[in-house]
Structures are given as C-alpha cells and as structure tokens.
C-alpha cells in the first residue's frame, strides 16, 4: 500500500505491519514470518505495530491473528501481542472463570508485578470488562482465599529500597508467632504480606531466619496438605524470589503428566521481558538442563519455535 512507503531508515513498524498483512494473504498463513516479526519485537514495538496495522488497514491485528492461527501457537502469539497490562487483565479474567488453579494465577500476578504494573492491570481490567478486578476476585473466592487474595490484588506497595530494620525485626516475630500458633489467616499476618514493600519483606524474612533459625516457608511446609497454606507459601515465594516460583511452575508444567501448555505459555509470555534470564539460570541450576532444551524436548512446531524465540533462543 502506498500509505506504508516510508524512508528505509525507519523500517518499523510500517514494514512489520505490511509483512504481517502479507503473512495472512493467500491460501496458507506464513507462521514463520509471524514468529520472525512478533517474537523479536519488544512491547513498545509491538504496540506500534498494532497501531500502524489498524491505521493502514482499518483492521485489528489481534483479530486477524486470532482468525489465522490455532491451538497453543495462537494463544502464545495473542498473549505476546497484547500489552503487559492487557495481558494481565485477560489472564486475571480467565482465572476468575476457572476453579482451584485460578487462585494461583491471581496470586502470581498480584505478587510478582510492580505496584505500577498491577495498577495498570487493574485499569485495563476495568476498561475491558466494565467491572473492577477486586469485585471479581471477591465474588469468585471464599473464606481464607478471599481474605488473602483481595488485599494482594489491591496492593500498592512502596517500590523503593529503604528498609526499616526495627520494623523488620518486630514483624518477623509477629509472623513467627502467628505461624507457630497456626493462625495462618490472621489479619496481622495478611496485613504484613499484602502491604509491605518487597525490600521490607525481604528484610523481615531474613530476620525471621536469623531470629528463629528457619526459613519462613520451611515453617509453613509443615502443613503442606492445606490448600490455603500452599497459596500463602506461594505468595511469600513470589514476593521474595519470583525466579524460584516461576522455575517451579515451568518445571511442573514440562515434567508433569503431559505438558501444561497453559502454564508454559503464561510464564514465557509474561516473564520474557522481565526476569527470564534469572528464571533460566534457576531452571538450569535446579534441573541440570537448559530451559530452551527442556522446552524443545516437550513442545513442537510453530508453538515450540515461538516459545524459544521469546525466551531468547530463536533465530534473529
């Protein structure tokens, strides 16, 4: 199209939009070209491609991708092409429609995003679904799960590095007291977990270990059959060392009975531009196998190529 002719010094997003339109033309979709473009563009570039595509063709790139692709490859491409806030809003909404596993996705997003990113996800949720995330989480959960998850999704934590060591010591003792009493749903415990900055919480967890001789999650593991307790322990892991949490999700997704593509796709699309290098290091350390090799051994076709490209091992 004439409207797409631009100087060669600005190859994107105009050329990308044009190439994607060509990928949809003819009898078969050119999946390799879609991967070559979208899997190798960052979030800002993908946003520009979507805007340019809409301006040039009067069509929604996401709808065209949805119509042209299928199965796990389709899901991976669509999630990747969404903005981070739109993606989180979509995943959260999907989670509220599911049963037990939904709590984990809600918790994961609430505890591993920055305050600003979580706020943007809540805004995107409101814009897309015409209701608040808090409302949906409260409606779809009950009892202790609701008591923990609603404060986590509404949190707006301080993001700086300043830490109050006196407070850390005091709250480490409060946490130890509540856990010793098996008061896992205590309001004070939930208040500390859901309001303190991640730097403050790390100081508190370090004091917990120093003062009581045991990691906080080790104390929680003594009652590991309790589903709420597992969720609380996962929240602490997400806040303290998210790369360890995500490594475990990937490991279970790949090594379980059949690949859990839902988990695999979610983790790769949401973490590829955040902390994937740390997750890959953790995966290699824990499994003695590189993550890309594990994914290649458990997936195939365009889906495999898309995942590998997103984690940094695709052809440039």
Short mmCIF file of C-alpha atoms in Angstrom, two decimals:
data_model
loop_
_atom_site.label_atom_id
_atom_site.label_comp_id
_atom_site.label_asym_id
_atom_site.label_seq_id
_atom_site.Cartn_x
_atom_site.Cartn_y
_atom_site.Cartn_z
CA UNK A 1 0.00 0.00 0.00
CA UNK A 2 1.21 3.48 -0.81
CA UNK A 3 0.49 4.67 2.70
CA UNK A 4 3.11 2.28 4.03
CA UNK A 5 6.02 3.63 1.98
CA UNK A 6 8.43 5.23 4.43
CA UNK A 7 12.14 6.00 4.45
CA UNK A 8 14.33 2.91 4.82
CA UNK A 9 15.84 4.41 7.97
CA UNK A 10 12.50 3.72 9.71
CA UNK A 11 11.86 0.03 8.94
CA UNK A 12 9.42 -0.42 11.80
CA UNK A 13 6.55 -0.51 12.45
CA UNK A 14 5.41 0.17 8.89
CA UNK A 15 7.32 -2.67 7.26
CA UNK A 16 6.34 -5.04 10.06
CA UNK A 17 2.65 -4.25 9.60
CA UNK A 18 2.96 -4.74 5.86
CA UNK A 19 4.81 -8.05 6.29
CA UNK A 20 2.20 -9.32 8.76
CA UNK A 21 -0.58 -8.47 6.31
CA UNK A 22 1.31 -10.46 3.66
CA UNK A 23 1.65 -13.38 6.11
CA UNK A 24 -2.15 -13.64 6.18
CA UNK A 25 -2.58 -13.42 2.38
CA UNK A 26 -3.05 -16.36 0.04
CA UNK A 27 -4.15 -19.91 0.84
CA UNK A 28 -1.91 -20.56 3.83
CA UNK A 29 -0.72 -18.44 6.73
CA UNK A 30 3.02 -17.77 6.87
CA UNK A 31 3.60 -18.70 10.52
CA UNK A 32 7.39 -18.42 10.19
CA UNK A 33 7.07 -14.76 9.17
CA UNK A 34 4.76 -14.04 12.12
CA UNK A 35 7.32 -15.54 14.51
CA UNK A 36 10.19 -13.72 12.78
CA UNK A 37 8.47 -10.37 13.35
CA UNK A 38 6.45 -10.52 16.57
CA UNK A 39 8.73 -12.77 18.65
CA UNK A 40 11.64 -10.39 18.04
CA UNK A 41 9.92 -7.09 18.89
CA UNK A 42 9.69 -5.58 22.36
CA UNK A 43 6.44 -4.45 23.99
CA UNK A 44 6.72 -0.86 22.76
CA UNK A 45 7.43 -2.03 19.20
CA UNK A 46 4.52 -4.49 19.25
CA UNK A 47 2.20 -1.69 20.39
CA UNK A 48 3.32 0.46 17.46
CA UNK A 49 2.83 -2.42 15.04
CA UNK A 50 -0.75 -2.87 16.24
CA UNK A 51 -1.47 0.86 15.92
CA UNK A 52 0.12 1.04 12.46
CA UNK A 53 -1.74 -2.05 11.28
CA UNK A 54 -5.07 -0.55 12.39
CA UNK A 55 -4.29 2.79 10.73
CA UNK A 56 -3.12 1.22 7.45
CA UNK A 57 -5.74 -1.49 7.01
CA UNK A 58 -8.63 -0.46 9.27
CA UNK A 59 -8.40 -3.87 10.95
CA UNK A 60 -7.43 -5.20 14.37
CA UNK A 61 -4.18 -7.19 14.23
CA UNK A 62 -5.29 -9.29 17.21
CA UNK A 63 -8.50 -10.33 15.45
CA UNK A 64 -6.59 -11.24 12.30
CA UNK A 65 -4.09 -13.31 14.31
CA UNK A 66 -6.96 -14.99 16.13
CA UNK A 67 -8.62 -15.89 12.82
CA UNK A 68 -5.45 -17.11 11.10
CA UNK A 69 -3.80 -19.15 13.87
CA UNK A 70 -4.86 -22.05 16.07
CA UNK A 71 -4.13 -24.05 19.21
CA UNK A 72 -1.21 -23.31 21.57
CA UNK A 73 0.66 -21.29 18.94
CA UNK A 74 -2.34 -18.99 18.57
CA UNK A 75 -2.58 -18.49 22.35
CA UNK A 76 1.14 -17.71 22.66
CA UNK A 77 1.10 -15.17 19.82
CA UNK A 78 -2.06 -13.44 21.05
CA UNK A 79 -0.83 -13.16 24.65
CA UNK A 80 2.54 -11.87 23.48
CA UNK A 81 0.98 -9.26 21.19
CA UNK A 82 -1.17 -7.78 23.97
CA UNK A 83 0.37 -5.03 26.10
CA UNK A 84 1.55 -6.26 29.54
CA UNK A 85 -1.44 -4.62 31.28
CA UNK A 86 -3.95 -6.02 28.76
CA UNK A 87 -2.35 -9.45 29.06
CA UNK A 88 -2.55 -9.45 32.85
CA UNK A 89 -6.17 -8.26 32.72
CA UNK A 90 -7.04 -11.08 30.30
CA UNK A 91 -5.24 -13.73 32.39
CA UNK A 92 -6.90 -12.50 35.58
CA UNK A 93 -10.34 -12.59 33.97
CA UNK A 94 -9.70 -16.10 32.65
CA UNK A 95 -8.56 -17.11 36.13
CA UNK A 96 -11.79 -15.92 37.77
CA UNK A 97 -13.70 -18.30 35.45
CA UNK A 98 -11.66 -21.34 36.43
CA UNK A 99 -11.73 -23.34 39.65
CA UNK A 100 -8.85 -24.21 42.02
CA UNK A 101 -5.93 -23.30 39.75
CA UNK A 102 -7.36 -19.81 39.29
CA UNK A 103 -6.21 -18.73 42.74
CA UNK A 104 -2.60 -19.38 41.75
CA UNK A 105 -2.75 -17.16 38.66
CA UNK A 106 -4.40 -14.33 40.63
CA UNK A 107 -1.78 -14.63 43.35
CA UNK A 108 1.08 -14.86 40.85
CA UNK A 109 0.11 -11.63 39.08
CA UNK A 110 -0.64 -9.79 42.33
CA UNK A 111 2.71 -10.68 43.92
CA UNK A 112 5.20 -10.56 41.02
CA UNK A 113 4.19 -7.30 39.32
CA UNK A 114 5.44 -3.88 40.37
CA UNK A 115 2.86 -1.65 42.05
CA UNK A 116 2.62 0.42 38.89
CA UNK A 117 2.18 -2.65 36.67
CA UNK A 118 -0.51 -4.07 38.96
CA UNK A 119 -2.30 -0.71 38.97
CA UNK A 120 -2.21 -0.65 35.14
CA UNK A 121 -3.57 -4.21 35.04
CA UNK A 122 -6.48 -3.14 37.28
CA UNK A 123 -7.14 -0.19 34.96
CA UNK A 124 -7.04 -2.44 31.88
CA UNK A 125 -9.38 -4.89 33.62
CA UNK A 126 -11.85 -2.11 34.37
CA UNK A 127 -11.68 -0.80 30.79
CA UNK A 128 -12.16 -4.20 29.16
CA UNK A 129 -14.62 -5.93 31.48
CA UNK A 130 -16.55 -2.92 32.86
CA UNK A 131 -16.07 -4.00 36.47
CA UNK A 132 -13.26 -3.96 38.97
CA UNK A 133 -10.73 -6.73 39.45
CA UNK A 134 -11.30 -6.54 43.22
CA UNK A 135 -15.02 -7.11 42.67
CA UNK A 136 -14.44 -10.21 40.53
CA UNK A 137 -11.80 -11.71 42.82
CA UNK A 138 -14.03 -11.17 45.87
CA UNK A 139 -17.01 -12.70 44.05
CA UNK A 140 -15.15 -15.78 42.80
CA UNK A 141 -13.31 -16.63 46.02
CA UNK A 142 -14.45 -17.51 49.53
CA UNK A 143 -13.18 -17.73 53.10
CA UNK A 144 -9.44 -17.56 53.70
CA UNK A 145 -8.69 -17.43 49.96
CA UNK A 146 -10.72 -14.24 49.61
CA UNK A 147 -9.19 -12.85 52.81
CA UNK A 148 -5.69 -13.21 51.30
CA UNK A 149 -6.26 -12.52 47.59
CA UNK A 150 -8.36 -9.34 47.72
CA UNK A 151 -5.72 -7.36 49.69
CA UNK A 152 -2.99 -8.70 47.38
CA UNK A 153 -4.70 -7.58 44.16
CA UNK A 154 -5.48 -4.14 45.66
CA UNK A 155 -1.95 -3.57 46.99
CA UNK A 156 0.07 -0.52 46.01
CA UNK A 157 3.42 -1.15 47.66
CA UNK A 158 6.30 1.27 48.12
CA UNK A 159 8.82 0.34 45.43
CA UNK A 160 11.98 1.89 46.86
CA UNK A 161 14.89 0.22 48.63
CA UNK A 162 14.51 1.94 52.01
CA UNK A 163 14.06 -0.56 54.83
CA UNK A 164 13.13 -0.11 58.49
CA UNK A 165 15.18 -2.75 60.31
CA UNK A 166 13.43 -2.24 63.65
CA UNK A 167 10.10 -2.89 61.96
CA UNK A 168 11.54 -5.90 60.13
CA UNK A 169 12.61 -7.47 63.43
CA UNK A 170 9.24 -6.74 65.03
CA UNK A 171 7.23 -8.12 62.12
CA UNK A 172 9.45 -11.19 61.80
CA UNK A 173 8.43 -12.00 65.37
CA UNK A 174 4.76 -11.36 64.62
CA UNK A 175 4.93 -13.72 61.62
CA UNK A 176 6.70 -16.38 63.68
CA UNK A 177 4.14 -16.10 66.46
CA UNK A 178 1.19 -16.43 64.07
CA UNK A 179 2.77 -19.37 62.20
CA UNK A 180 3.66 -21.13 65.47
CA UNK A 181 0.03 -20.75 66.55
CA UNK A 182 -1.11 -21.98 63.08
CA UNK A 183 -3.02 -18.69 62.74
CA UNK A 184 -2.29 -18.60 59.01
CA UNK A 185 -5.33 -16.46 58.22
CA UNK A 186 -4.61 -13.89 60.93
CA UNK A 187 -5.25 -10.28 59.87
CA UNK A 188 -1.82 -9.11 61.07
CA UNK A 189 -0.04 -11.78 59.03
CA UNK A 190 -2.05 -10.91 55.91
CA UNK A 191 -1.53 -7.18 56.50
CA UNK A 192 2.26 -7.60 56.56
CA UNK A 193 2.33 -9.81 53.44
CA UNK A 194 -0.06 -7.60 51.45
CA UNK A 195 1.16 -4.09 52.31
CA UNK A 196 4.91 -4.04 52.91
CA UNK A 197 7.37 -3.26 50.12
CA UNK A 198 9.30 -6.19 48.69
CA UNK A 199 12.55 -4.78 50.10
CA UNK A 200 10.95 -4.50 53.55
CA UNK A 201 9.55 -8.02 53.31
CA UNK A 202 12.94 -9.45 52.31
CA UNK A 203 14.47 -7.81 55.39
CA UNK A 204 11.65 -9.27 57.50
CA UNK A 205 12.15 -12.76 56.04
CA UNK A 206 15.91 -12.51 56.65
CA UNK A 207 15.28 -11.54 60.29
CA UNK A 208 12.85 -14.44 60.57
CA UNK A 209 15.64 -16.82 59.54
CA UNK A 210 18.23 -15.14 61.79
CA UNK A 211 15.99 -15.00 64.87
CA UNK A 212 14.22 -18.34 64.57
CA UNK A 213 16.72 -20.49 62.68
CA UNK A 214 14.39 -21.50 59.89
CA UNK A 215 13.17 -20.06 56.56
CA UNK A 216 9.60 -18.83 56.85
CA UNK A 217 8.43 -21.15 54.05
CA UNK A 218 10.02 -24.15 55.78
CA UNK A 219 7.83 -23.45 58.81
CA UNK A 220 4.78 -23.22 56.57
CA UNK A 221 5.61 -26.53 54.85
CA UNK A 222 4.83 -28.49 57.99
CA UNK A 223 1.14 -28.31 57.00
CA UNK A 224 1.59 -28.69 53.25
CA UNK A 225 -1.70 -30.55 52.66
CA UNK A 226 -3.64 -27.35 53.35
CA UNK A 227 -4.53 -25.62 50.02
CA UNK A 228 -4.73 -22.18 51.60
CA UNK A 229 -1.35 -22.71 53.22
CA UNK A 230 0.15 -23.67 49.86
CA UNK A 231 -1.22 -20.42 48.43
CA UNK A 232 0.19 -18.37 51.31
CA UNK A 233 3.58 -20.06 50.89
CA UNK A 234 3.50 -19.33 47.13
CA UNK A 235 2.71 -15.67 47.84
CA UNK A 236 5.82 -15.42 50.02
CA UNK A 237 7.92 -17.16 47.34
CA UNK A 238 6.60 -14.79 44.65
CA UNK A 239 7.39 -11.73 46.78
CA UNK A 240 10.80 -13.00 47.93
CA UNK A 241 12.30 -14.87 44.96
CA UNK A 242 9.96 -14.80 41.93
CA UNK A 243 12.51 -16.62 39.74
CA UNK A 244 12.24 -19.68 42.04
CA UNK A 245 8.46 -19.57 41.89
CA UNK A 246 8.44 -19.39 38.07
CA UNK A 247 11.10 -22.09 37.73
CA UNK A 248 8.84 -24.41 39.71
CA UNK A 249 5.79 -23.57 37.55
CA UNK A 250 7.82 -24.29 34.40
CA UNK A 251 9.34 -27.48 35.83
CA UNK A 252 5.96 -28.89 36.82
CA UNK A 253 4.45 -27.76 33.52
CA UNK A 254 7.15 -29.51 31.48
CA UNK A 255 7.84 -32.57 33.60
CA UNK A 256 4.28 -33.35 34.71
CA UNK A 257 1.98 -35.93 33.16
CA UNK A 258 1.65 -34.23 29.79
CA UNK A 259 2.81 -30.69 29.17
CA UNK A 260 0.75 -27.96 30.83
CA UNK A 261 0.72 -25.54 27.90
CA UNK A 262 -1.47 -23.09 29.83
CA UNK A 263 1.25 -22.58 32.46
CA UNK A 264 4.13 -22.74 29.98
CA UNK A 265 2.62 -20.11 27.69
CA UNK A 266 1.65 -17.82 30.56
CA UNK A 267 5.08 -17.82 32.19
CA UNK A 268 7.03 -17.34 28.97
CA UNK A 269 4.82 -14.53 27.61
CA UNK A 270 4.65 -12.64 30.92
CA UNK A 271 8.30 -13.02 32.03
CA UNK A 272 10.26 -12.97 28.75
CA UNK A 273 10.81 -9.21 29.02
CA UNK A 274 11.07 -9.08 32.81
CA UNK A 275 13.28 -11.68 34.50
CA UNK A 276 13.60 -14.59 32.07
CA UNK A 277 17.40 -14.65 32.36
CA UNK A 278 17.15 -15.22 36.13
CA UNK A 279 14.45 -17.86 35.59
CA UNK A 280 16.66 -19.64 33.04
CA UNK A 281 19.59 -19.61 35.48
CA UNK A 282 17.37 -21.00 38.22
CA UNK A 283 15.99 -23.69 35.87
CA UNK A 284 19.49 -24.79 34.81
CA UNK A 285 20.64 -24.90 38.44
CA UNK A 286 17.61 -26.86 39.62
CA UNK A 287 17.28 -29.31 36.69
CA UNK A 288 20.80 -29.52 35.18
CA UNK A 289 19.18 -28.87 31.79
CA UNK A 290 18.85 -25.52 29.98
CA UNK A 291 15.27 -24.26 29.78
CA UNK A 292 15.37 -23.97 25.99
CA UNK A 293 16.34 -27.63 25.67
CA UNK A 294 13.57 -28.66 28.08
CA UNK A 295 11.00 -26.67 26.07
CA UNK A 296 12.30 -28.07 22.75
CA UNK A 297 12.02 -31.60 24.12
CA UNK A 298 8.43 -31.13 25.25
CA UNK A 299 6.85 -28.99 22.51
CA UNK A 300 6.89 -28.95 18.73
CA UNK A 301 6.21 -26.98 15.56
CA UNK A 302 5.37 -23.30 15.48
CA UNK A 303 4.49 -23.32 19.18
CA UNK A 304 7.98 -24.55 20.07
CA UNK A 305 9.62 -22.01 17.73
CA UNK A 306 7.57 -19.15 19.20
CA UNK A 307 8.43 -20.06 22.81
CA UNK A 308 12.14 -20.44 22.04
CA UNK A 309 12.21 -17.13 20.21
CA UNK A 310 10.53 -15.38 23.12
CA UNK A 311 12.98 -16.69 25.70
CA UNK A 312 15.88 -15.58 23.51
CA UNK A 313 16.90 -18.67 21.56
CA UNK A 314 15.10 -18.14 18.26
CA UNK A 315 16.78 -17.10 15.05
CA UNK A 316 17.16 -13.35 14.93
#
